[in-house]
Coordinates of C-alpha atoms in Angstrom, one line a residue:
Chain A
M1 CA 161.3 223.9 97.3
Q2 CA 161.8 227.3 99.0
G3 CA 160.5 230.3 97.1
R4 CA 161.4 234.0 97.1
L5 CA 158.8 236.4 98.6
S6 CA 158.5 240.0 97.4
P7 CA 157.8 242.8 99.9
A8 CA 154.2 242.8 101.0
K9 CA 151.8 245.6 100.1
T10 CA 148.8 246.4 102.4
T11 CA 145.5 248.0 101.4
A12 CA 142.4 248.6 103.5
A13 CA 139.7 246.0 102.7
D14 CA 137.0 248.7 102.3
V15 CA 134.4 247.5 99.9
V16 CA 132.7 244.6 98.1
V17 CA 131.5 245.8 94.8
T18 CA 129.2 243.4 92.9
A19 CA 127.8 243.4 89.3
T20 CA 126.4 240.8 86.9
L21 CA 128.0 240.2 83.5
T22 CA 125.6 238.7 80.9
L23 CA 126.9 237.0 77.9
E24 CA 125.3 235.3 74.8
T25 CA 127.2 232.3 73.7
R26 CA 126.8 230.9 70.2
R27 CA 128.0 227.3 70.4
E28 CA 130.5 225.0 72.2
G29 CA 133.8 226.7 72.8
F30 CA 135.9 229.4 74.6
S31 CA 135.0 233.1 74.7
E32 CA 137.4 235.5 76.2
I33 CA 135.9 237.9 78.8
T34 CA 139.0 239.7 80.0
A35 CA 138.0 243.0 78.4
D36 CA 134.6 242.9 80.2
L37 CA 136.4 242.4 83.5
T38 CA 138.8 245.3 82.8
R39 CA 135.8 247.5 82.0
F40 CA 134.1 246.5 85.3
L41 CA 137.2 247.4 87.3
A42 CA 137.5 250.8 85.5
E43 CA 133.8 251.7 86.1
I44 CA 134.0 251.0 89.8
E45 CA 137.4 252.7 90.2
A46 CA 138.9 249.6 91.8
G47 CA 142.3 250.0 93.5
D48 CA 144.1 246.9 95.0
G49 CA 142.2 243.7 95.9
A50 CA 140.8 240.6 94.4
L51 CA 138.2 240.0 91.7
L52 CA 136.0 237.0 92.4
L53 CA 134.1 235.5 89.5
Y54 CA 131.1 233.1 89.8
L55 CA 129.2 231.5 86.9
R56 CA 125.5 230.7 87.6
H57 CA 125.3 227.6 85.4
T58 CA 126.0 223.8 85.4
S59 CA 126.8 223.3 81.7
A60 CA 129.4 226.1 81.1
S61 CA 132.5 227.1 83.1
L62 CA 135.2 229.7 83.8
V63 CA 138.7 228.9 82.7
I64 CA 142.0 230.9 82.7
Q65 CA 144.1 229.9 79.7
E66 CA 146.5 231.0 77.0
N67 CA 145.2 233.8 74.9
A68 CA 147.9 233.8 72.2
D69 CA 147.4 230.9 69.8
P70 CA 143.7 230.1 69.1
D71 CA 144.8 226.5 68.4
V72 CA 145.1 226.0 72.1
R73 CA 141.4 226.6 72.7
T74 CA 140.6 224.2 69.8
D75 CA 142.7 221.5 71.5
L76 CA 141.2 222.3 74.9
T77 CA 137.7 221.7 73.4
T78 CA 138.9 218.4 71.9
A79 CA 140.5 217.4 75.2
L80 CA 137.2 217.9 77.1
R81 CA 135.2 216.0 74.4
R82 CA 137.6 213.1 74.9
L83 CA 137.2 213.2 78.7
A84 CA 133.4 213.4 78.5
P85 CA 132.3 211.8 75.2
A86 CA 128.6 212.3 74.1
D87 CA 128.2 208.5 73.4
A88 CA 129.3 207.2 76.8
G89 CA 126.0 205.7 77.8
W90 CA 124.8 208.4 80.2
V91 CA 121.7 207.8 82.3
H92 CA 120.6 211.4 82.1
D93 CA 119.8 212.0 78.4
T94 CA 116.5 213.9 78.5
E95 CA 118.0 217.3 77.6
G96 CA 120.0 216.1 74.6
A97 CA 123.2 214.2 73.9
D98 CA 125.4 217.2 74.7
D99 CA 123.9 217.9 78.1
M100 CA 125.4 215.3 80.4
P101 CA 128.9 215.7 78.8
A102 CA 128.5 219.4 79.5
H103 CA 127.8 218.7 83.2
V104 CA 130.9 216.6 83.4
K105 CA 133.1 219.2 81.7
T106 CA 131.7 221.9 84.1
M107 CA 132.6 219.7 87.1
L108 CA 136.1 219.2 85.8
T109 CA 136.8 222.9 85.1
G110 CA 134.7 224.8 87.7
V111 CA 132.4 227.8 88.0
S112 CA 134.3 229.8 90.7
L113 CA 137.7 231.6 90.6
H114 CA 139.5 234.8 91.4
V115 CA 142.2 237.1 89.9
P116 CA 144.3 239.5 91.9
V117 CA 143.9 243.2 91.1
T118 CA 146.6 245.9 91.5
A119 CA 145.8 249.6 91.0
G120 CA 142.6 248.6 89.2
K121 CA 144.4 246.1 86.8
L122 CA 144.1 242.4 86.6
E123 CA 147.3 240.6 87.6
L124 CA 147.1 238.1 84.8
G125 CA 150.3 236.4 83.6
T126 CA 151.6 237.4 80.2
W127 CA 149.8 234.7 78.3
Q128 CA 146.7 234.4 80.4
G129 CA 143.1 235.4 79.5
V130 CA 139.9 234.7 81.3
Y131 CA 137.4 232.6 79.3
L132 CA 133.7 231.6 79.5
A133 CA 133.7 228.0 78.3
E134 CA 130.3 227.0 76.7
H135 CA 129.8 223.2 76.8
R136 CA 126.4 223.1 75.1
A137 CA 126.0 222.9 71.3
Q138 CA 123.3 225.6 71.1
P139 CA 123.5 229.3 72.0
H140 CA 122.9 230.2 75.7
R141 CA 122.6 233.3 77.8
R142 CA 125.1 233.0 80.7
E143 CA 125.5 235.1 83.8
V144 CA 128.8 235.7 85.6
I145 CA 128.7 237.5 89.0
L146 CA 131.7 239.8 89.5
Q147 CA 132.8 240.9 93.0
F148 CA 135.7 243.2 93.7
I149 CA 136.9 243.0 97.3
G150 CA 139.5 245.6 98.4
G151 CA 140.1 249.3 98.3
R152 CA 139.1 252.1 95.9
K153 CA 141.7 253.8 93.6
D154 CA 143.8 256.4 95.5
A155 CA 142.7 254.9 98.8
G156 CA 145.5 254.7 101.4
R157 CA 148.3 252.1 100.9
S158 CA 151.0 251.5 103.4
Chain B
M1 CA 122.4 215.4 104.6
Q2 CA 122.2 217.8 107.5
G3 CA 125.6 218.9 108.9
R4 CA 126.6 220.2 112.3
L5 CA 127.7 223.9 112.4
S6 CA 130.3 225.1 115.0
P7 CA 129.8 228.5 116.7
A8 CA 130.8 231.3 114.4
K9 CA 133.8 233.6 115.0
T10 CA 133.8 237.1 113.7
T11 CA 136.9 239.2 112.7
A12 CA 137.0 242.7 111.2
A13 CA 137.9 242.5 107.5
D14 CA 140.6 245.1 107.8
V15 CA 143.3 244.5 105.2
V16 CA 144.3 242.9 101.9
V17 CA 148.0 242.1 102.1
T18 CA 149.6 241.1 98.8
A19 CA 153.0 239.6 97.9
T20 CA 154.4 237.6 95.0
L21 CA 156.1 234.2 95.6
T22 CA 158.6 233.2 92.9
L23 CA 159.6 229.6 92.5
E24 CA 162.0 227.8 90.2
T25 CA 160.7 224.4 89.1
R26 CA 163.1 221.7 87.8
R27 CA 160.8 219.3 85.8
E28 CA 157.3 218.0 85.7
G29 CA 155.9 217.2 89.1
F30 CA 154.6 218.5 92.4
S31 CA 156.5 220.9 94.7
E32 CA 155.1 221.7 98.1
I33 CA 154.9 225.4 98.9
T34 CA 153.1 225.2 102.3
A35 CA 156.2 226.5 104.2
D36 CA 156.4 229.5 101.9
L37 CA 152.8 230.4 102.7
T38 CA 153.4 229.9 106.5
R39 CA 156.4 232.3 106.2
F40 CA 154.3 234.9 104.4
L41 CA 151.6 234.8 107.0
A42 CA 154.1 235.2 109.8
E43 CA 155.9 238.1 108.1
I44 CA 152.7 240.1 107.7
E45 CA 151.4 239.2 111.2
A46 CA 148.2 237.7 109.8
G47 CA 145.3 237.0 112.2
D48 CA 142.0 235.5 111.0
G49 CA 140.9 235.5 107.4
A50 CA 141.5 233.8 104.1
L51 CA 144.7 233.3 102.0
L52 CA 144.0 233.6 98.3
L53 CA 146.6 232.1 95.9
Y54 CA 146.8 232.8 92.2
L55 CA 149.3 231.3 89.7
R56 CA 150.2 233.5 86.7
H57 CA 150.8 230.7 84.2
T58 CA 148.9 228.4 81.8
S59 CA 151.1 225.3 81.9
A60 CA 151.4 224.8 85.7
S61 CA 148.8 224.8 88.4
L62 CA 148.0 224.9 92.2
V63 CA 146.8 221.7 93.9
I64 CA 146.0 220.8 97.5
Q65 CA 146.8 217.2 98.1
E66 CA 148.2 214.6 100.5
N67 CA 151.6 215.4 101.8
A68 CA 152.3 212.1 103.6
D69 CA 153.2 209.4 101.1
P70 CA 155.2 210.7 98.1
D71 CA 153.8 207.9 96.0
V72 CA 150.6 209.8 95.9
R73 CA 152.3 212.6 93.9
T74 CA 153.8 210.1 91.5
D75 CA 150.4 208.6 90.9
L76 CA 148.8 212.1 90.4
T77 CA 151.5 212.8 87.8
T78 CA 150.7 209.5 86.1
A79 CA 146.9 210.2 86.2
L80 CA 147.4 213.6 84.5
R81 CA 149.6 212.1 81.8
R82 CA 146.9 209.5 81.1
L83 CA 144.2 212.2 80.9
A84 CA 146.3 214.5 78.6
P85 CA 148.7 212.3 76.7
A86 CA 151.6 213.9 74.7
D87 CA 150.8 211.8 71.6
A88 CA 147.1 212.7 71.3
G89 CA 147.4 214.5 68.0
W90 CA 147.1 218.1 69.2
V91 CA 146.9 221.0 66.7
H92 CA 149.0 223.3 68.9
D93 CA 152.5 221.7 68.8
T94 CA 154.8 224.6 68.0
E95 CA 156.1 224.9 71.6
G96 CA 157.0 221.2 72.1
A97 CA 155.1 217.9 72.6
D98 CA 154.7 218.6 76.4
D99 CA 153.1 222.1 75.9
M100 CA 149.5 221.3 74.9
P101 CA 149.2 218.5 77.5
A102 CA 150.4 221.0 80.0
H103 CA 147.6 223.4 79.1
V104 CA 145.0 220.6 79.4
K105 CA 146.4 219.6 82.9
T106 CA 146.2 223.3 84.0
M107 CA 142.6 223.6 82.8
L108 CA 141.7 220.4 84.8
T109 CA 143.4 221.4 88.0
G110 CA 143.2 225.3 88.1
V111 CA 145.3 228.3 89.0
S112 CA 143.2 229.9 91.7
L113 CA 142.3 228.7 95.2
H114 CA 142.1 229.8 98.8
V115 CA 142.9 228.4 102.3
P116 CA 141.3 229.7 105.5
V117 CA 143.6 231.2 108.1
T118 CA 143.0 231.2 111.9
A119 CA 145.4 233.2 114.2
G120 CA 147.9 233.3 111.4
K121 CA 147.9 229.6 110.7
L122 CA 146.6 227.8 107.6
E123 CA 143.6 225.7 108.4
L124 CA 144.8 222.8 106.3
G125 CA 143.5 219.3 107.1
T126 CA 145.9 216.8 108.8
W127 CA 147.1 215.3 105.4
Q128 CA 146.9 218.4 103.2
G129 CA 149.7 220.3 101.7
V130 CA 149.6 223.1 99.0
Y131 CA 151.5 222.2 95.8
L132 CA 152.8 224.0 92.7
A133 CA 152.3 221.4 89.9
E134 CA 154.7 221.9 87.1
H135 CA 153.4 220.4 83.9
R136 CA 156.3 221.3 81.5
A137 CA 159.3 218.9 81.2
Q138 CA 161.9 221.7 81.5
P139 CA 162.7 224.1 84.4
H140 CA 160.5 227.2 84.6
R141 CA 160.2 230.3 86.8
R142 CA 156.7 230.5 88.3
E143 CA 154.9 233.3 90.1
V144 CA 152.2 232.8 92.7
I145 CA 150.3 235.9 94.0
L146 CA 149.4 235.6 97.6
Q147 CA 146.7 237.7 99.2
F148 CA 145.6 237.6 102.8
I149 CA 142.2 239.2 103.4
G150 CA 141.2 239.6 107.1
G151 CA 142.5 241.0 110.3
R152 CA 146.0 241.5 111.8
K153 CA 147.1 239.4 114.8
D154 CA 145.7 240.6 118.1
A155 CA 143.0 242.6 116.3
G156 CA 139.5 242.5 117.9
R157 CA 137.5 239.2 117.7
S158 CA 134.0 238.8 119.0
Chain C
M1 CA 132.5 238.5 72.9
Q2 CA 131.3 241.7 74.7
G3 CA 129.0 241.2 77.6
R4 CA 126.5 243.4 79.3
L5 CA 127.3 244.7 82.8
S6 CA 124.6 245.4 85.3
P7 CA 124.9 248.5 87.6
A8 CA 127.3 247.8 90.4
K9 CA 126.3 247.6 94.1
T10 CA 128.7 248.5 96.8
T11 CA 128.8 247.2 100.4
A12 CA 131.3 247.8 103.2
A13 CA 133.7 244.8 103.6
D14 CA 133.1 244.8 107.4
V15 CA 133.6 241.3 108.6
V16 CA 135.0 237.8 108.1
V17 CA 132.7 235.3 109.9
T18 CA 134.0 231.7 110.1
A19 CA 132.5 228.4 111.2
T20 CA 133.1 224.7 110.5
L21 CA 130.5 222.5 109.0
T22 CA 130.9 218.8 109.9
L23 CA 129.3 216.1 107.8
E24 CA 129.1 212.3 108.0
T25 CA 129.2 210.7 104.6
R26 CA 127.9 207.1 104.0
R27 CA 129.6 206.0 100.8
E28 CA 130.9 207.3 97.4
G29 CA 128.6 210.0 96.0
F30 CA 127.2 213.5 96.0
S31 CA 125.5 215.0 99.1
E32 CA 123.9 218.4 98.8
I33 CA 124.9 220.9 101.5
T34 CA 123.1 224.0 100.2
A35 CA 120.6 224.0 103.1
D36 CA 123.5 224.0 105.6
L37 CA 125.0 227.0 103.9
T38 CA 121.7 228.9 104.0
R39 CA 121.4 228.1 107.7
F40 CA 124.9 229.5 108.4
L41 CA 124.1 232.7 106.5
A42 CA 120.9 233.2 108.4
E43 CA 122.5 232.5 111.8
I44 CA 125.2 235.1 111.3
E45 CA 122.8 237.7 109.7
A46 CA 124.9 238.0 106.6
G47 CA 124.1 240.8 104.2
D48 CA 126.0 241.2 100.9
G49 CA 129.4 239.6 100.2
A50 CA 130.9 236.2 99.3
L51 CA 130.8 232.8 101.0
L52 CA 134.1 231.0 100.8
L53 CA 134.1 227.2 101.3
Y54 CA 137.1 225.0 102.0
L55 CA 137.2 221.2 102.5
R56 CA 139.9 219.9 104.8
H57 CA 140.4 216.5 103.0
T58 CA 142.3 214.9 100.1
S59 CA 139.8 212.2 99.1
A60 CA 136.5 214.2 98.9
S61 CA 135.7 217.5 97.2
L62 CA 133.3 220.4 96.7
V63 CA 131.3 220.6 93.5
I64 CA 128.6 222.9 92.3
Q65 CA 126.2 221.0 90.1
E66 CA 122.6 220.5 88.9
N67 CA 120.2 219.7 91.8
A68 CA 117.1 218.8 89.6
D69 CA 117.6 215.3 88.2
P70 CA 119.4 212.9 90.5
D71 CA 120.5 210.9 87.4
V72 CA 123.0 213.7 86.9
R73 CA 124.9 212.9 90.1
T74 CA 124.8 209.2 89.2
D75 CA 126.5 210.0 85.8
L76 CA 129.0 212.4 87.5
T77 CA 130.1 209.5 89.8
T78 CA 130.4 207.3 86.7
A79 CA 132.4 209.9 84.9
L80 CA 134.8 210.2 87.7
R81 CA 135.2 206.4 88.0
R82 CA 136.1 206.3 84.3
L83 CA 138.7 209.1 84.6
A84 CA 140.3 207.5 87.7
P85 CA 139.7 203.8 87.7
A86 CA 140.4 201.6 90.7
D87 CA 142.4 199.1 88.6
A88 CA 144.8 201.5 86.9
G89 CA 148.0 200.1 88.5
W90 CA 148.6 202.9 91.1
V91 CA 151.8 202.8 93.1
H92 CA 150.0 204.1 96.3
D93 CA 147.7 201.3 97.3
T94 CA 148.3 200.8 101.0
E95 CA 145.1 202.5 102.0
G96 CA 142.8 200.4 99.8
A97 CA 141.9 200.2 96.1
D98 CA 139.6 203.2 96.4
D99 CA 142.1 205.6 98.0
M100 CA 144.3 206.6 95.0
P101 CA 141.4 207.1 92.7
A102 CA 139.8 209.3 95.4
H103 CA 142.9 211.5 95.4
V104 CA 142.8 211.9 91.6
K105 CA 139.1 212.7 91.7
T106 CA 139.8 215.3 94.4
M107 CA 142.6 216.9 92.3
L108 CA 140.2 217.1 89.3
T109 CA 137.3 218.7 91.2
G110 CA 138.9 220.7 94.0
V111 CA 138.5 221.6 97.6
S112 CA 138.1 225.4 97.5
L113 CA 135.3 227.5 96.0
H114 CA 133.1 230.6 96.6
V115 CA 129.5 231.6 96.0
P116 CA 128.3 235.3 96.0
V117 CA 125.8 236.3 98.6
T118 CA 123.1 239.1 98.3
A119 CA 121.0 240.2 101.3
G120 CA 122.0 236.9 103.0
K121 CA 121.0 234.7 100.1
L122 CA 123.3 232.5 98.0
E123 CA 123.4 233.7 94.4
L124 CA 123.2 230.2 93.0
G125 CA 121.8 229.7 89.5
T126 CA 118.3 228.2 89.1
W127 CA 119.6 224.7 88.7
Q128 CA 122.7 224.9 91.0
G129 CA 123.3 223.2 94.3
V130 CA 126.5 222.9 96.4
Y131 CA 127.6 219.3 96.9
L132 CA 130.1 217.5 99.1
A133 CA 131.5 214.7 96.8
E134 CA 132.7 211.7 98.8
H135 CA 135.2 209.7 96.8
R136 CA 135.9 206.9 99.3
A137 CA 133.8 203.8 99.5
Q138 CA 133.3 203.8 103.3
P139 CA 131.7 206.4 105.6
H140 CA 133.8 209.4 106.6
R141 CA 133.6 212.5 108.8
R142 CA 134.3 215.6 106.6
E143 CA 134.9 219.2 107.6
V144 CA 134.1 222.2 105.5
I145 CA 135.3 225.7 106.7
L146 CA 132.7 228.4 105.8
Q147 CA 133.8 232.0 105.7
F148 CA 131.5 234.9 104.9
I149 CA 133.3 238.1 103.8
G150 CA 131.2 241.2 103.5
G151 CA 128.7 243.3 105.4
R152 CA 126.0 242.4 108.0
K153 CA 122.3 242.6 107.1
D154 CA 120.9 246.2 107.1
A155 CA 124.5 247.6 107.0
G156 CA 124.9 250.5 104.6
R157 CA 124.7 250.0 100.8
S158 CA 125.3 252.7 98.3

């Protein structure tokens, strides 16, 4: 399949700007963090570049998914429970029945991703939101490291 | 396990070059986009750096897989259908029986990845190709945002 | 959910430093490569930035997971075997019964990720390690391309 390429835009790769986003989850499920990312980009006056996200945990993950119908997130939670059931005879069970399934769910969905940024705005698709997926049953404090790589607003573009 | 490190090469991180690749899928399955990426890198005269890819959708994904035997892609499609069956009693079913399975497949395979670039060429392994995986049954228009971060061809290397 | 943002730190995006890490796996399972990454960052005198990792194979993958209890890796291997069983009637079987399951496991876990770096140190969470997951039964030589994007140690920070 041959695709169609738009004209390319070039920006100076001037800076890496890093901050930590701390979130308190309440239970298993998906929490949208898109607004937090938008706030970060505004505060640092980001121009064009890429936003890298990294989650510092092994029983929660980062997922880009539909942000229109909340039923989608319910079904995604169900899908993960079916793929990593609590009663599957895990060897590692000292931290509770929900711990090993949470590790499996994290392995399948990942803790590292990026989103392109144009003129300080996330280039998400129409139906996309960025989510922190909590896989443990109890509340947890979670840290996401945000890194913008690119140019500042109003920096030169050619 | 201790690994063996090659000597390091250093390039100036000069630019972020961004373009959008638009593709028309026909049906569920894997379409190779490696040639489109190679074309992009040639057009922008990329040197050393990394190519970041981002897909702006929630029912298709980006996958790096074997590009030798086409049977592999057939089996990958089968594997995803088994992991996210259409008849699994999803709550979200207003957009068709293939929609919620497509969201699950996207969550499991992802919409964000990168490939290293040396002297303008993708550092793919011998058997690797980059694929757009369409998870919906019907044709769709899909957008991939390409971002090269690094130096231009013939820029200084030390 | 609204999160709490730490103050942002800014570093010049000066360099892309690239090296290849070569590893010899013995059998199916997870091998920690965190120490190799730390060694790479020390050798190149990395400061602040991001470390991008890319695996040049289609039957092994890169996974960030718990490095405390080894039972977790045993269970992760079990989980992947259940999701991609050897006896599932794959079309592609010319390279052995463990080959197609290995491709499926690679698709589900991925070959591309990044970890943030501060003052030359990986910003892993307390329980996180970086693993090369071998999905084939026999020993293999595997190559991971490491790329540090950011500033050198003692380079300006504002």
